[in-house]
PDB file of N, CA and C in Angstrom:
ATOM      1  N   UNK A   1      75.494  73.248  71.045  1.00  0.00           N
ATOM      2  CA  UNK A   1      75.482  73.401  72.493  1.00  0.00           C
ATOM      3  C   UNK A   1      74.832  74.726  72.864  1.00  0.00           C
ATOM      4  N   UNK A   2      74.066  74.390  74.185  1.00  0.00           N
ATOM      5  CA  UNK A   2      73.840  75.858  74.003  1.00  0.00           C
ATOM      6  C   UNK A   2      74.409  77.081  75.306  1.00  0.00           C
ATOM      7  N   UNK A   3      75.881  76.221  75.547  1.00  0.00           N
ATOM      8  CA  UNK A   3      76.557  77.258  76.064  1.00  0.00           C
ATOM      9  C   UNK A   3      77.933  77.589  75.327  1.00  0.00           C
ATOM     10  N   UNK A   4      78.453  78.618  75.376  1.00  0.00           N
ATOM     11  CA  UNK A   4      79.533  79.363  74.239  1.00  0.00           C
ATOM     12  C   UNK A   4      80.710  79.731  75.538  1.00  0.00           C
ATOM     13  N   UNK A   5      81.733  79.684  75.003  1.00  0.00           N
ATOM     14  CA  UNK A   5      82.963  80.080  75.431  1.00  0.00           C
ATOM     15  C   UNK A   5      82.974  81.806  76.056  1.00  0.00           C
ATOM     16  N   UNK A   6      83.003  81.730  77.818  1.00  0.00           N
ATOM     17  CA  UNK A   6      82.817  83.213  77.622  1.00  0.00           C
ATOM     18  C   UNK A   6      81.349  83.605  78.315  1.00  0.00           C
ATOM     19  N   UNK A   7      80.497  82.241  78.308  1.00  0.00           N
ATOM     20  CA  UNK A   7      79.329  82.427  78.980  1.00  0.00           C
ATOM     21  C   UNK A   7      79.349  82.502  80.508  1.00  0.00           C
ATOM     22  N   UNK A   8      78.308  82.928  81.119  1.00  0.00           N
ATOM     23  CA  UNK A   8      78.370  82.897  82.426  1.00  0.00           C
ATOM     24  C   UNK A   8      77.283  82.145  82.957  1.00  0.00           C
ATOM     25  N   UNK A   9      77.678  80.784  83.415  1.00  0.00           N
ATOM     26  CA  UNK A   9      76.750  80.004  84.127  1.00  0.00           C
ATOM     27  C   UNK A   9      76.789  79.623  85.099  1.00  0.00           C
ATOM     28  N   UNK A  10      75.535  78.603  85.992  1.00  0.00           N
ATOM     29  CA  UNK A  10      75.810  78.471  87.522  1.00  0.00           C
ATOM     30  C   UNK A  10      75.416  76.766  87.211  1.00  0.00           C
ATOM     31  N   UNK A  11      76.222  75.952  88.038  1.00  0.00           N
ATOM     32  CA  UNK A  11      75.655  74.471  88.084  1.00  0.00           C
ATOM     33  C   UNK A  11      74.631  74.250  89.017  1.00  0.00           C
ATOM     34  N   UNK A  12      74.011  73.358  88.208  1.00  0.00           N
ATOM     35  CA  UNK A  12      72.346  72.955  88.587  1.00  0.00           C
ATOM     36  C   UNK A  12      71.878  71.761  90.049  1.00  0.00           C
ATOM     37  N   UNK A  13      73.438  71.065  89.256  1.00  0.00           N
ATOM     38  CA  UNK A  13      73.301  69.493  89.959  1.00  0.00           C
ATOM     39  C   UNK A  13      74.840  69.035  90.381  1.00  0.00           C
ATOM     40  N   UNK A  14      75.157  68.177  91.163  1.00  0.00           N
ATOM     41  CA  UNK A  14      76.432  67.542  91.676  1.00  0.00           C
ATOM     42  C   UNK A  14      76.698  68.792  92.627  1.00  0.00           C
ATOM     43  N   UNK A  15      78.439  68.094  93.157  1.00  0.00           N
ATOM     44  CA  UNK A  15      78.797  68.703  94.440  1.00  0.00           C
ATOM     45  C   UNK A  15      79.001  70.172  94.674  1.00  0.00           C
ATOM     46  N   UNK A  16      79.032  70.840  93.262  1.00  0.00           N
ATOM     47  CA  UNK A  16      79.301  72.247  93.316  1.00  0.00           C
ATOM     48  C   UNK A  16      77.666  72.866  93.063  1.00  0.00           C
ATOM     49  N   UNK A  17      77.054  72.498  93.039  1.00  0.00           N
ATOM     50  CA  UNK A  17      75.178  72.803  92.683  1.00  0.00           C
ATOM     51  C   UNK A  17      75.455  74.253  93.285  1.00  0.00           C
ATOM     52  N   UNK A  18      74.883  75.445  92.800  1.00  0.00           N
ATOM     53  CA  UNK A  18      74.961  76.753  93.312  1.00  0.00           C
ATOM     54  C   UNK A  18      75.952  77.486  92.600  1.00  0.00           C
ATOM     55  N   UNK A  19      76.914  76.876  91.946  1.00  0.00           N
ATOM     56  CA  UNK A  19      78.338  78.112  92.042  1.00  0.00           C
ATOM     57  C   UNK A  19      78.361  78.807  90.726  1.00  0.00           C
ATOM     58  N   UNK A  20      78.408  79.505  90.817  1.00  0.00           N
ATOM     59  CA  UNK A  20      78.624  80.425  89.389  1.00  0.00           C
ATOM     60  C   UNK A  20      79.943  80.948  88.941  1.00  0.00           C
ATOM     61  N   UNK A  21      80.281  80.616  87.421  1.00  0.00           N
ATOM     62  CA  UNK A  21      81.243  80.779  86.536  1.00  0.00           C
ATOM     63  C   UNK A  21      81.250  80.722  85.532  1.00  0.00           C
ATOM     64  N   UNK A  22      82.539  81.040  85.169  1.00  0.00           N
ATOM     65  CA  UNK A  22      82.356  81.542  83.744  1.00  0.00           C
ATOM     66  C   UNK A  22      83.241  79.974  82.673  1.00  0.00           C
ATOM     67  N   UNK A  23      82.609  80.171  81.751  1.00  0.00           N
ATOM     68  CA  UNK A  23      82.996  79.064  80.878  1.00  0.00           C
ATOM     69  C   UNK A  23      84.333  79.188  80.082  1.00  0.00           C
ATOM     70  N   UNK A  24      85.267  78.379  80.113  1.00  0.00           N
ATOM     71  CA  UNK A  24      86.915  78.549  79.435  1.00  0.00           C
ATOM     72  C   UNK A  24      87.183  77.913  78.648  1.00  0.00           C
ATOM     73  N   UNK A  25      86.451  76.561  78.446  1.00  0.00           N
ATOM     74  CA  UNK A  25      86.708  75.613  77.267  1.00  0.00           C
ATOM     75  C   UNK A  25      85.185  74.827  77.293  1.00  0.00           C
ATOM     76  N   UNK A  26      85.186  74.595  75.691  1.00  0.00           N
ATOM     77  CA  UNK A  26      84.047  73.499  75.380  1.00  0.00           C
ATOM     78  C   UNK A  26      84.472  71.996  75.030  1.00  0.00           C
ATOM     79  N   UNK A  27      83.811  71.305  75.092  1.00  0.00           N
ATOM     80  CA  UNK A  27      84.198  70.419  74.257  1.00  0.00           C
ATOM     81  C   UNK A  27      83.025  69.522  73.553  1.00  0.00           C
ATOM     82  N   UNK A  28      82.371  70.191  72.600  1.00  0.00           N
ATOM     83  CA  UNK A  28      81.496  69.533  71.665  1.00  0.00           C
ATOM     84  C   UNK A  28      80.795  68.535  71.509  1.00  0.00           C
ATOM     85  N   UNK A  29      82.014  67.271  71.063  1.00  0.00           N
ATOM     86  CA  UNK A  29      82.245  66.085  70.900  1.00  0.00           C
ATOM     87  C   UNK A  29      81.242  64.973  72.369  1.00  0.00           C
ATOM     88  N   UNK A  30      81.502  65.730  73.439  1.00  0.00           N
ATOM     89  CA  UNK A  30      81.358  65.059  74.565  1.00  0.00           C
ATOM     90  C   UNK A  30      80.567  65.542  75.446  1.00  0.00           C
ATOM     91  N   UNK A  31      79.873  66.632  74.777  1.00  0.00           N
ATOM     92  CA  UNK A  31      79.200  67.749  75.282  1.00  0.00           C
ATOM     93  C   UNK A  31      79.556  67.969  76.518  1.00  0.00           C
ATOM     94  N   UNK A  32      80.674  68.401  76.982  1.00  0.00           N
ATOM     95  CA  UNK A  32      81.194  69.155  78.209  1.00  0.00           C
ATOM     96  C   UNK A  32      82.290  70.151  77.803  1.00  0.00           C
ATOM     97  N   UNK A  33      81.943  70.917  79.642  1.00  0.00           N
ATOM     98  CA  UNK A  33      82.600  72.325  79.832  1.00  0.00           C
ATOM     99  C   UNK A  33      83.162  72.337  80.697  1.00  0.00           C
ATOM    100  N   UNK A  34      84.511  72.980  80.672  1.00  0.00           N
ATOM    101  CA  UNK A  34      85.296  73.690  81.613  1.00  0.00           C
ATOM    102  C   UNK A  34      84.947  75.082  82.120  1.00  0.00           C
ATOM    103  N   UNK A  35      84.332  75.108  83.337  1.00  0.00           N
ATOM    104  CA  UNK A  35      83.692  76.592  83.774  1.00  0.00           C
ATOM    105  C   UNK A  35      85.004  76.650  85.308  1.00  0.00           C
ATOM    106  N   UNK A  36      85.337  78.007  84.884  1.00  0.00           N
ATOM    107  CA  UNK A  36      86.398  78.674  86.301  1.00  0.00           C
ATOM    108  C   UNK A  36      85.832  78.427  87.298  1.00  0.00           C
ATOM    109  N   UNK A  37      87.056  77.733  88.422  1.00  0.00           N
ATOM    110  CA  UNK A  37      86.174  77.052  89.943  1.00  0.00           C
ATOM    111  C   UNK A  37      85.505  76.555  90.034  1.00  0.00           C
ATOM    112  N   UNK A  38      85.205  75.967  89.055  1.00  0.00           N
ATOM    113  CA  UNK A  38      83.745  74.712  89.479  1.00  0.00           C
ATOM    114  C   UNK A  38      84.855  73.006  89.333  1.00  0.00           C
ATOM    115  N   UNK A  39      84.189  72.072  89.713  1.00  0.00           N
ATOM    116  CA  UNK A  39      84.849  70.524  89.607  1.00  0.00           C
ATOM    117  C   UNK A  39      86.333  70.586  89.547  1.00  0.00           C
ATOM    118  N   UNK A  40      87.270  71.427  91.150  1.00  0.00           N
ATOM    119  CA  UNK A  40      87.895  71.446  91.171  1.00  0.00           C
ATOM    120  C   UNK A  40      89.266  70.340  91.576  1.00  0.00           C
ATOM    121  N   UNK A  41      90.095  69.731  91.240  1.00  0.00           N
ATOM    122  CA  UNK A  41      90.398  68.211  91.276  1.00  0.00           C
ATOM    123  C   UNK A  41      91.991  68.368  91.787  1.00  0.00           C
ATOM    124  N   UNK A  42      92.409  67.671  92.492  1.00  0.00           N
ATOM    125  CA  UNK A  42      93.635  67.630  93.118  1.00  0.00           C
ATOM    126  C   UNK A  42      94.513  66.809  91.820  1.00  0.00           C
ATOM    127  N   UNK A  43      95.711  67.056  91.734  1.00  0.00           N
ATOM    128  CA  UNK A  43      96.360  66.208  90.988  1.00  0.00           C
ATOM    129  C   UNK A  43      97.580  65.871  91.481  1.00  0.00           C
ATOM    130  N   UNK A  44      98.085  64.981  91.978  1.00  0.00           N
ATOM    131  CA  UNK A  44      99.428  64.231  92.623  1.00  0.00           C
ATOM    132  C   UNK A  44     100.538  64.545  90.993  1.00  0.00           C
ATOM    133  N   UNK A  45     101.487  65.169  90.959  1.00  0.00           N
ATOM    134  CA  UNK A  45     102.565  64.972  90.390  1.00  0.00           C
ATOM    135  C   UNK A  45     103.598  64.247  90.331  1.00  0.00           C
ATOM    136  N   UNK A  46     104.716  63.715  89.826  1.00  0.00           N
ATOM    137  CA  UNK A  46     105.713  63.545  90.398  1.00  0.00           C
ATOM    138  C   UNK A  46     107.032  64.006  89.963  1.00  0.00           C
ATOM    139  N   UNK A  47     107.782  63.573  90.445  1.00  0.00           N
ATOM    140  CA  UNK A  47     109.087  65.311  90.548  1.00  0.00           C
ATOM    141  C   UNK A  47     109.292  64.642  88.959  1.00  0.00           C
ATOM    142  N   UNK A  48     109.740  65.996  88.375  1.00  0.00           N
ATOM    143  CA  UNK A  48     109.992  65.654  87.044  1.00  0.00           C
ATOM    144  C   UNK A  48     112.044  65.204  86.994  1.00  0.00           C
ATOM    145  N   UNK A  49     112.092  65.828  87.941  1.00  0.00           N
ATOM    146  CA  UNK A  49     114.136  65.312  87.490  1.00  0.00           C
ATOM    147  C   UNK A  49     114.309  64.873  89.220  1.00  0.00           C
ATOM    148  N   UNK A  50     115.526  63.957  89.137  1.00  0.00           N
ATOM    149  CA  UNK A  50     116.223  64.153  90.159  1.00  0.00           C
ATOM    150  C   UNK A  50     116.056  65.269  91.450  1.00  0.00           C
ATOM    151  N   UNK A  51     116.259  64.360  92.656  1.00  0.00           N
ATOM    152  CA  UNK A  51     116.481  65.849  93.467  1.00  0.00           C
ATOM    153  C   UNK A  51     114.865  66.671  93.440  1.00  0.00           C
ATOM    154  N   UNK A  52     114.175  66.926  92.715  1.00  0.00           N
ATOM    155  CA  UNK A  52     112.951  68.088  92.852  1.00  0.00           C
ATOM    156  C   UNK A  52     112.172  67.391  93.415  1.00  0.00           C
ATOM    157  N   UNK A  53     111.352  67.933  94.148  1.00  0.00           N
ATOM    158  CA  UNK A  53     110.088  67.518  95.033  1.00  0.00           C
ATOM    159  C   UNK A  53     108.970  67.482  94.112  1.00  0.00           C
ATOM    160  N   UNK A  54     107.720  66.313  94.202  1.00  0.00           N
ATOM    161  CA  UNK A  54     106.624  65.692  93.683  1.00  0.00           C
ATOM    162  C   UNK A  54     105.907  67.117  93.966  1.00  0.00           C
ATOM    163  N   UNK A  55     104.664  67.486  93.553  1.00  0.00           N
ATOM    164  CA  UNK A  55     103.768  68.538  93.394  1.00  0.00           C
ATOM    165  C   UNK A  55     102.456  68.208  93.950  1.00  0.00           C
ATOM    166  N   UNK A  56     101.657  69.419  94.392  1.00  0.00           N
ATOM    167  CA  UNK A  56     100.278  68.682  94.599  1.00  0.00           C
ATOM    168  C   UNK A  56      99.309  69.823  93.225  1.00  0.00           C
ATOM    169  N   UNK A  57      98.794  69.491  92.399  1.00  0.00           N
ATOM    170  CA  UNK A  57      98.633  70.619  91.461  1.00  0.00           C
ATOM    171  C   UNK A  57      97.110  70.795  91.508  1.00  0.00           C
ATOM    172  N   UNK A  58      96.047  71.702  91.449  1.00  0.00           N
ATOM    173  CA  UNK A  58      94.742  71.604  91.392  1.00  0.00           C
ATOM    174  C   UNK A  58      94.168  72.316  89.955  1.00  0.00           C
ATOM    175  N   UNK A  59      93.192  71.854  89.478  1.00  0.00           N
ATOM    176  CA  UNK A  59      92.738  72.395  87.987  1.00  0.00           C
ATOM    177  C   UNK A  59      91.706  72.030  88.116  1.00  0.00           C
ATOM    178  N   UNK A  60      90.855  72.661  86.752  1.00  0.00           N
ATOM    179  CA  UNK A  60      89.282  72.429  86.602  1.00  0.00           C
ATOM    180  C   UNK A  60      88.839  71.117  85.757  1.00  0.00           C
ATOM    181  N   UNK A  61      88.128  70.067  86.049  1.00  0.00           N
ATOM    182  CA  UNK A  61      87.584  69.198  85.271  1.00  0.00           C
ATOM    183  C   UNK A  61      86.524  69.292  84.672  1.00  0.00           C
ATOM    184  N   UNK A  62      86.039  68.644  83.531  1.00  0.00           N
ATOM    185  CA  UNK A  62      84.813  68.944  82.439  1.00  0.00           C
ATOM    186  C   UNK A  62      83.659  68.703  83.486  1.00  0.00           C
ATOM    187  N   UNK A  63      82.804  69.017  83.029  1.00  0.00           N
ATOM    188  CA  UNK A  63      81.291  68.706  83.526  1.00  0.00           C
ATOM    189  C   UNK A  63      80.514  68.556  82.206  1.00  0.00           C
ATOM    190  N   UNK A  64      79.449  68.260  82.238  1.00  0.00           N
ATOM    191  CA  UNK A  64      78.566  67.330  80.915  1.00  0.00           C
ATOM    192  C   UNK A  64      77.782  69.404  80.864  1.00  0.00           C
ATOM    193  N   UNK A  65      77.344  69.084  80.040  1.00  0.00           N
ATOM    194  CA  UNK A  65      76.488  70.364  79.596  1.00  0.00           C
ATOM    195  C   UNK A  65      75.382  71.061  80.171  1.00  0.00           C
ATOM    196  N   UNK A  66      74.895  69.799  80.300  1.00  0.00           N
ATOM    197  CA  UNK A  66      73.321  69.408  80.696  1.00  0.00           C
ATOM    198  C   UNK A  66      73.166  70.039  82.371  1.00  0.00           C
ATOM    199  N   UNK A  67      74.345  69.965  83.211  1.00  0.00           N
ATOM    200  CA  UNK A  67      74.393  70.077  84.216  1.00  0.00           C
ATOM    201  C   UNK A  67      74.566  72.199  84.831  1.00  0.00           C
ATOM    202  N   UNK A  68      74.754  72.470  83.878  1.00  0.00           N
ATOM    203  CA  UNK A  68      74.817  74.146  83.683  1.00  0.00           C
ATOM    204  C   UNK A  68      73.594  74.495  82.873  1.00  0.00           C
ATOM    205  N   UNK A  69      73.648  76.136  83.602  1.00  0.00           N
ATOM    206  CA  UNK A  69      72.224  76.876  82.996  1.00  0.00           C
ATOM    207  C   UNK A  69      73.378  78.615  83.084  1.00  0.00           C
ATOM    208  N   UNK A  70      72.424  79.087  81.778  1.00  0.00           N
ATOM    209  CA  UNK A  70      73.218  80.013  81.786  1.00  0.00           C
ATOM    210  C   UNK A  70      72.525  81.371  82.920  1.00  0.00           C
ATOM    211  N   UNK A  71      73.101  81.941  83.050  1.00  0.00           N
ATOM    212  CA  UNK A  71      73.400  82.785  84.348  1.00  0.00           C
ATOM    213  C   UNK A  71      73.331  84.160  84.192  1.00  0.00           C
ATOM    214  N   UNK A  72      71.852  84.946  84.378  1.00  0.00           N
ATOM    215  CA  UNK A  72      71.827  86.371  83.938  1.00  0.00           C
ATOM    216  C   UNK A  72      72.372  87.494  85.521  1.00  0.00           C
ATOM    217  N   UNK A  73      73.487  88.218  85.386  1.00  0.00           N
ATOM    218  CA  UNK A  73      74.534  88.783  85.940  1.00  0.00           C
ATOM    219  C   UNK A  73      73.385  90.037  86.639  1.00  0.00           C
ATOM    220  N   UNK A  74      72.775  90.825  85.563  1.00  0.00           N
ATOM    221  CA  UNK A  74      71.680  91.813  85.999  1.00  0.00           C
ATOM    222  C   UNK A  74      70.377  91.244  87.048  1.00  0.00           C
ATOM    223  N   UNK A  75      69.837  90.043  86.535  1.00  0.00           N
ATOM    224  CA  UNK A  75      68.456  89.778  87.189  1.00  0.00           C
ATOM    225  C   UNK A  75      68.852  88.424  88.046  1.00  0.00           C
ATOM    226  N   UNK A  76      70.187  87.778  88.413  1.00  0.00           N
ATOM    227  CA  UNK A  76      70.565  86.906  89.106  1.00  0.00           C
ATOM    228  C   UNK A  76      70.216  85.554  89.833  1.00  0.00           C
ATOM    229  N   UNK A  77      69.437  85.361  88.147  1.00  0.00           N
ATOM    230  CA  UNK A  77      68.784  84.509  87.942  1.00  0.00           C
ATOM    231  C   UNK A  77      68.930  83.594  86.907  1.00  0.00           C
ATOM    232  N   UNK A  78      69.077  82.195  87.011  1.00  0.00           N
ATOM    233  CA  UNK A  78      69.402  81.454  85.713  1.00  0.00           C
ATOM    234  C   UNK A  78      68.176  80.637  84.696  1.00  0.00           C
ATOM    235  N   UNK A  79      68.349  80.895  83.633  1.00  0.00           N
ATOM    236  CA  UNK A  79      67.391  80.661  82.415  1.00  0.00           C
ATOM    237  C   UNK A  79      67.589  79.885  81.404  1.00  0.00           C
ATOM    238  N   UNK A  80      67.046  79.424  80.700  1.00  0.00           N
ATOM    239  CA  UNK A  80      66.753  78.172  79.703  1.00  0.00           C
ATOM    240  C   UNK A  80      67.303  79.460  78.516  1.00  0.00           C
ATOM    241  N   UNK A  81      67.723  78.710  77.293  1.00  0.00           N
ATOM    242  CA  UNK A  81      68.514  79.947  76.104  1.00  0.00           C
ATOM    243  C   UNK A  81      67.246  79.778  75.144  1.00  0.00           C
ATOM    244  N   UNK A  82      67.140  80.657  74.111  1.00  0.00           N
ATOM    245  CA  UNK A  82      66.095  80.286  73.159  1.00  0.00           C
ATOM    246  C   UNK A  82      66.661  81.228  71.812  1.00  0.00           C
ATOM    247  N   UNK A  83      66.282  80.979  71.084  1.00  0.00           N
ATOM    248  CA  UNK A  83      67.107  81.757  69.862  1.00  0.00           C
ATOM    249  C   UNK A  83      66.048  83.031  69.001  1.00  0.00           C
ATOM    250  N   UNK A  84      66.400  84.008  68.719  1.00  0.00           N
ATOM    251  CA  UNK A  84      65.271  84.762  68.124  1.00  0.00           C
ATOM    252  C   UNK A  84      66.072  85.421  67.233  1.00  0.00           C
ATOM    253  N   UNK A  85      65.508  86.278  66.023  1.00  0.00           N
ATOM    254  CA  UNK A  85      65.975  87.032  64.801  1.00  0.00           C
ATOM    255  C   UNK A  85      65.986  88.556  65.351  1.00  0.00           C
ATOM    256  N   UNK A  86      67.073  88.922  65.142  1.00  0.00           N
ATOM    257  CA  UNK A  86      67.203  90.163  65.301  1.00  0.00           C
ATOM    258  C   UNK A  86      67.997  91.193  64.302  1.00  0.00           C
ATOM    259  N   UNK A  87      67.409  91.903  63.544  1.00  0.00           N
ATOM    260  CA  UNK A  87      68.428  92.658  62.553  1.00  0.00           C
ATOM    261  C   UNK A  87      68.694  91.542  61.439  1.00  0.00           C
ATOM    262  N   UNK A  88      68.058  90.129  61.154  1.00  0.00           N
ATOM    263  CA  UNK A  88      68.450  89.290  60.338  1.00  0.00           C
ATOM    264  C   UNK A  88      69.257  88.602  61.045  1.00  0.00           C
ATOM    265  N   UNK A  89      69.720  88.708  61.782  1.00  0.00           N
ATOM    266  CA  UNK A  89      70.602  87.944  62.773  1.00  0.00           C
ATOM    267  C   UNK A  89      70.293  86.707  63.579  1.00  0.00           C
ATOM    268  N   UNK A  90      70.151  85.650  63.505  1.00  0.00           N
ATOM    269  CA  UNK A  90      69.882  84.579  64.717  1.00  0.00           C
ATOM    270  C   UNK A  90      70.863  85.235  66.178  1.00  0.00           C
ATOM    271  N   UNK A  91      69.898  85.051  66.999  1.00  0.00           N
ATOM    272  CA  UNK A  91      70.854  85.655  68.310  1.00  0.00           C
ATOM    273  C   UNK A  91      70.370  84.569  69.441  1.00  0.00           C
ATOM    274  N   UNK A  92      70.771  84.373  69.851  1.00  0.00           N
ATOM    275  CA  UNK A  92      70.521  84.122  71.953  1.00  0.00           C
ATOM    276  C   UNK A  92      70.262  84.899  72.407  1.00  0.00           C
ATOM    277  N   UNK A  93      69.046  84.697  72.955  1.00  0.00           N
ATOM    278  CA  UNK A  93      68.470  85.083  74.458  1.00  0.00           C
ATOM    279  C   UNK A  93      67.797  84.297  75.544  1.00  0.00           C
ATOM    280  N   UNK A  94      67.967  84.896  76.449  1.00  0.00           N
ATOM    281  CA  UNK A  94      67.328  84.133  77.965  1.00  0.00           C
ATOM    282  C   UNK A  94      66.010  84.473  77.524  1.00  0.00           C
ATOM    283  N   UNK A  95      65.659  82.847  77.872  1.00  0.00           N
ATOM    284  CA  UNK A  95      64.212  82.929  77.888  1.00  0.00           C
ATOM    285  C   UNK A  95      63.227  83.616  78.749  1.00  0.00           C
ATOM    286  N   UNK A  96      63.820  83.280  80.130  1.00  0.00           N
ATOM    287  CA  UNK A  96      63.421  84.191  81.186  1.00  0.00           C
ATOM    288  C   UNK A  96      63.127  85.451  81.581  1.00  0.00           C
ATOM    289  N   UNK A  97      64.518  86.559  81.317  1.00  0.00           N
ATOM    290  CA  UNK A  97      64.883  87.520  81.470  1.00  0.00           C
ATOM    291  C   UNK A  97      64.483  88.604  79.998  1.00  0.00           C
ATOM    292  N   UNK A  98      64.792  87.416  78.816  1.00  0.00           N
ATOM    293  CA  UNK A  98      64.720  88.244  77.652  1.00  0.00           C
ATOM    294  C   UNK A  98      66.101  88.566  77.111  1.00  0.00           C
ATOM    295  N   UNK A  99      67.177  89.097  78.251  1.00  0.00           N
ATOM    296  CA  UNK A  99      68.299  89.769  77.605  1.00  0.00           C
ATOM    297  C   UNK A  99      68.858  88.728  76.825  1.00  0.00           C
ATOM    298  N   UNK A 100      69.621  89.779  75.488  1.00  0.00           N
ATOM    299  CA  UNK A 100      70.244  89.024  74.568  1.00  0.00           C
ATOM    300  C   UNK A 100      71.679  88.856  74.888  1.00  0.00           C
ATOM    301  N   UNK A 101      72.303  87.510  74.446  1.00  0.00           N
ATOM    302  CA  UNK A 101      73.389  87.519  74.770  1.00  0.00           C
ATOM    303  C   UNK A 101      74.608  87.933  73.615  1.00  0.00           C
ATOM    304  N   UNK A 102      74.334  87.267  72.053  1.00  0.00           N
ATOM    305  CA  UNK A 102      75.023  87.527  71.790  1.00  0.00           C
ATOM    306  C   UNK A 102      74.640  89.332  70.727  1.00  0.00           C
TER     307      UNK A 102
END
C-alpha cells in the first residue's frame, strides 16, 4: 500500500473530497483506511441492560485506498509516493514536493 499508519492524507473522491487527515488503521487485505474525520457514520445502539437508554454513537468507516493521496503539511499540496535509495535505505518520497517521508 502506499499509505502507512501515521500518514497524512486528503480524500480525492466521494462525499468528504477535500478533507485532510491523518491515517489510524490499515487494512491490507481490502486495501482500505481508517483516516481521523473522514467517512464519518452514525451508529444506532441499543441499551445494553434494562432500564439504560439506546445510544446514538458516531465513528470512522474504511475508505478503499485508491481514494486518498498523501498530503504534504509544508507545500499543502497532495502527491503521488515514489520510492528512492537513500543511505542504502529504500525510503518514500513525494513525488511532487520531493520531501521524504520516511
Amino acid at each position: 500500500m502506499h499509505v502507512k499508519t501515521g500518514d497524512t492524507v486528503q480524500v480525492i473522491t466521494g462525499k468528504d473530497k477535500g478533507k485532510v487527515g491523518t491515517v489510524s488503521r490499515i487494512f491490507p487485505k481490502a486495501s482500505k483506511v481508517i483516516v481521523d474525520g473522514v467517512n464519518v457514520q452514525t451508529k444506532h445502539q441499543k441499551p445494553q441492560n434494562e432500564g439504560e437508554a439506546g445510544q446514538i454513537i458516531t465513528r470512522e468507516a474504511p475508505i478503499h485506498s485508491s481514494n486518498v493521496m498523501l498530503y504534504s503539511e509544508k507545500q499543502k499540496t497532495v502527491s503521488r509516493v515514489c520510492y528512492t535509495i537513500q543511505d542504502g535505505k529504500k525510503v518514500r518520497m513525494l513525488k511532487k514536493t520531493g520531501e521524504i517521508l520516511d
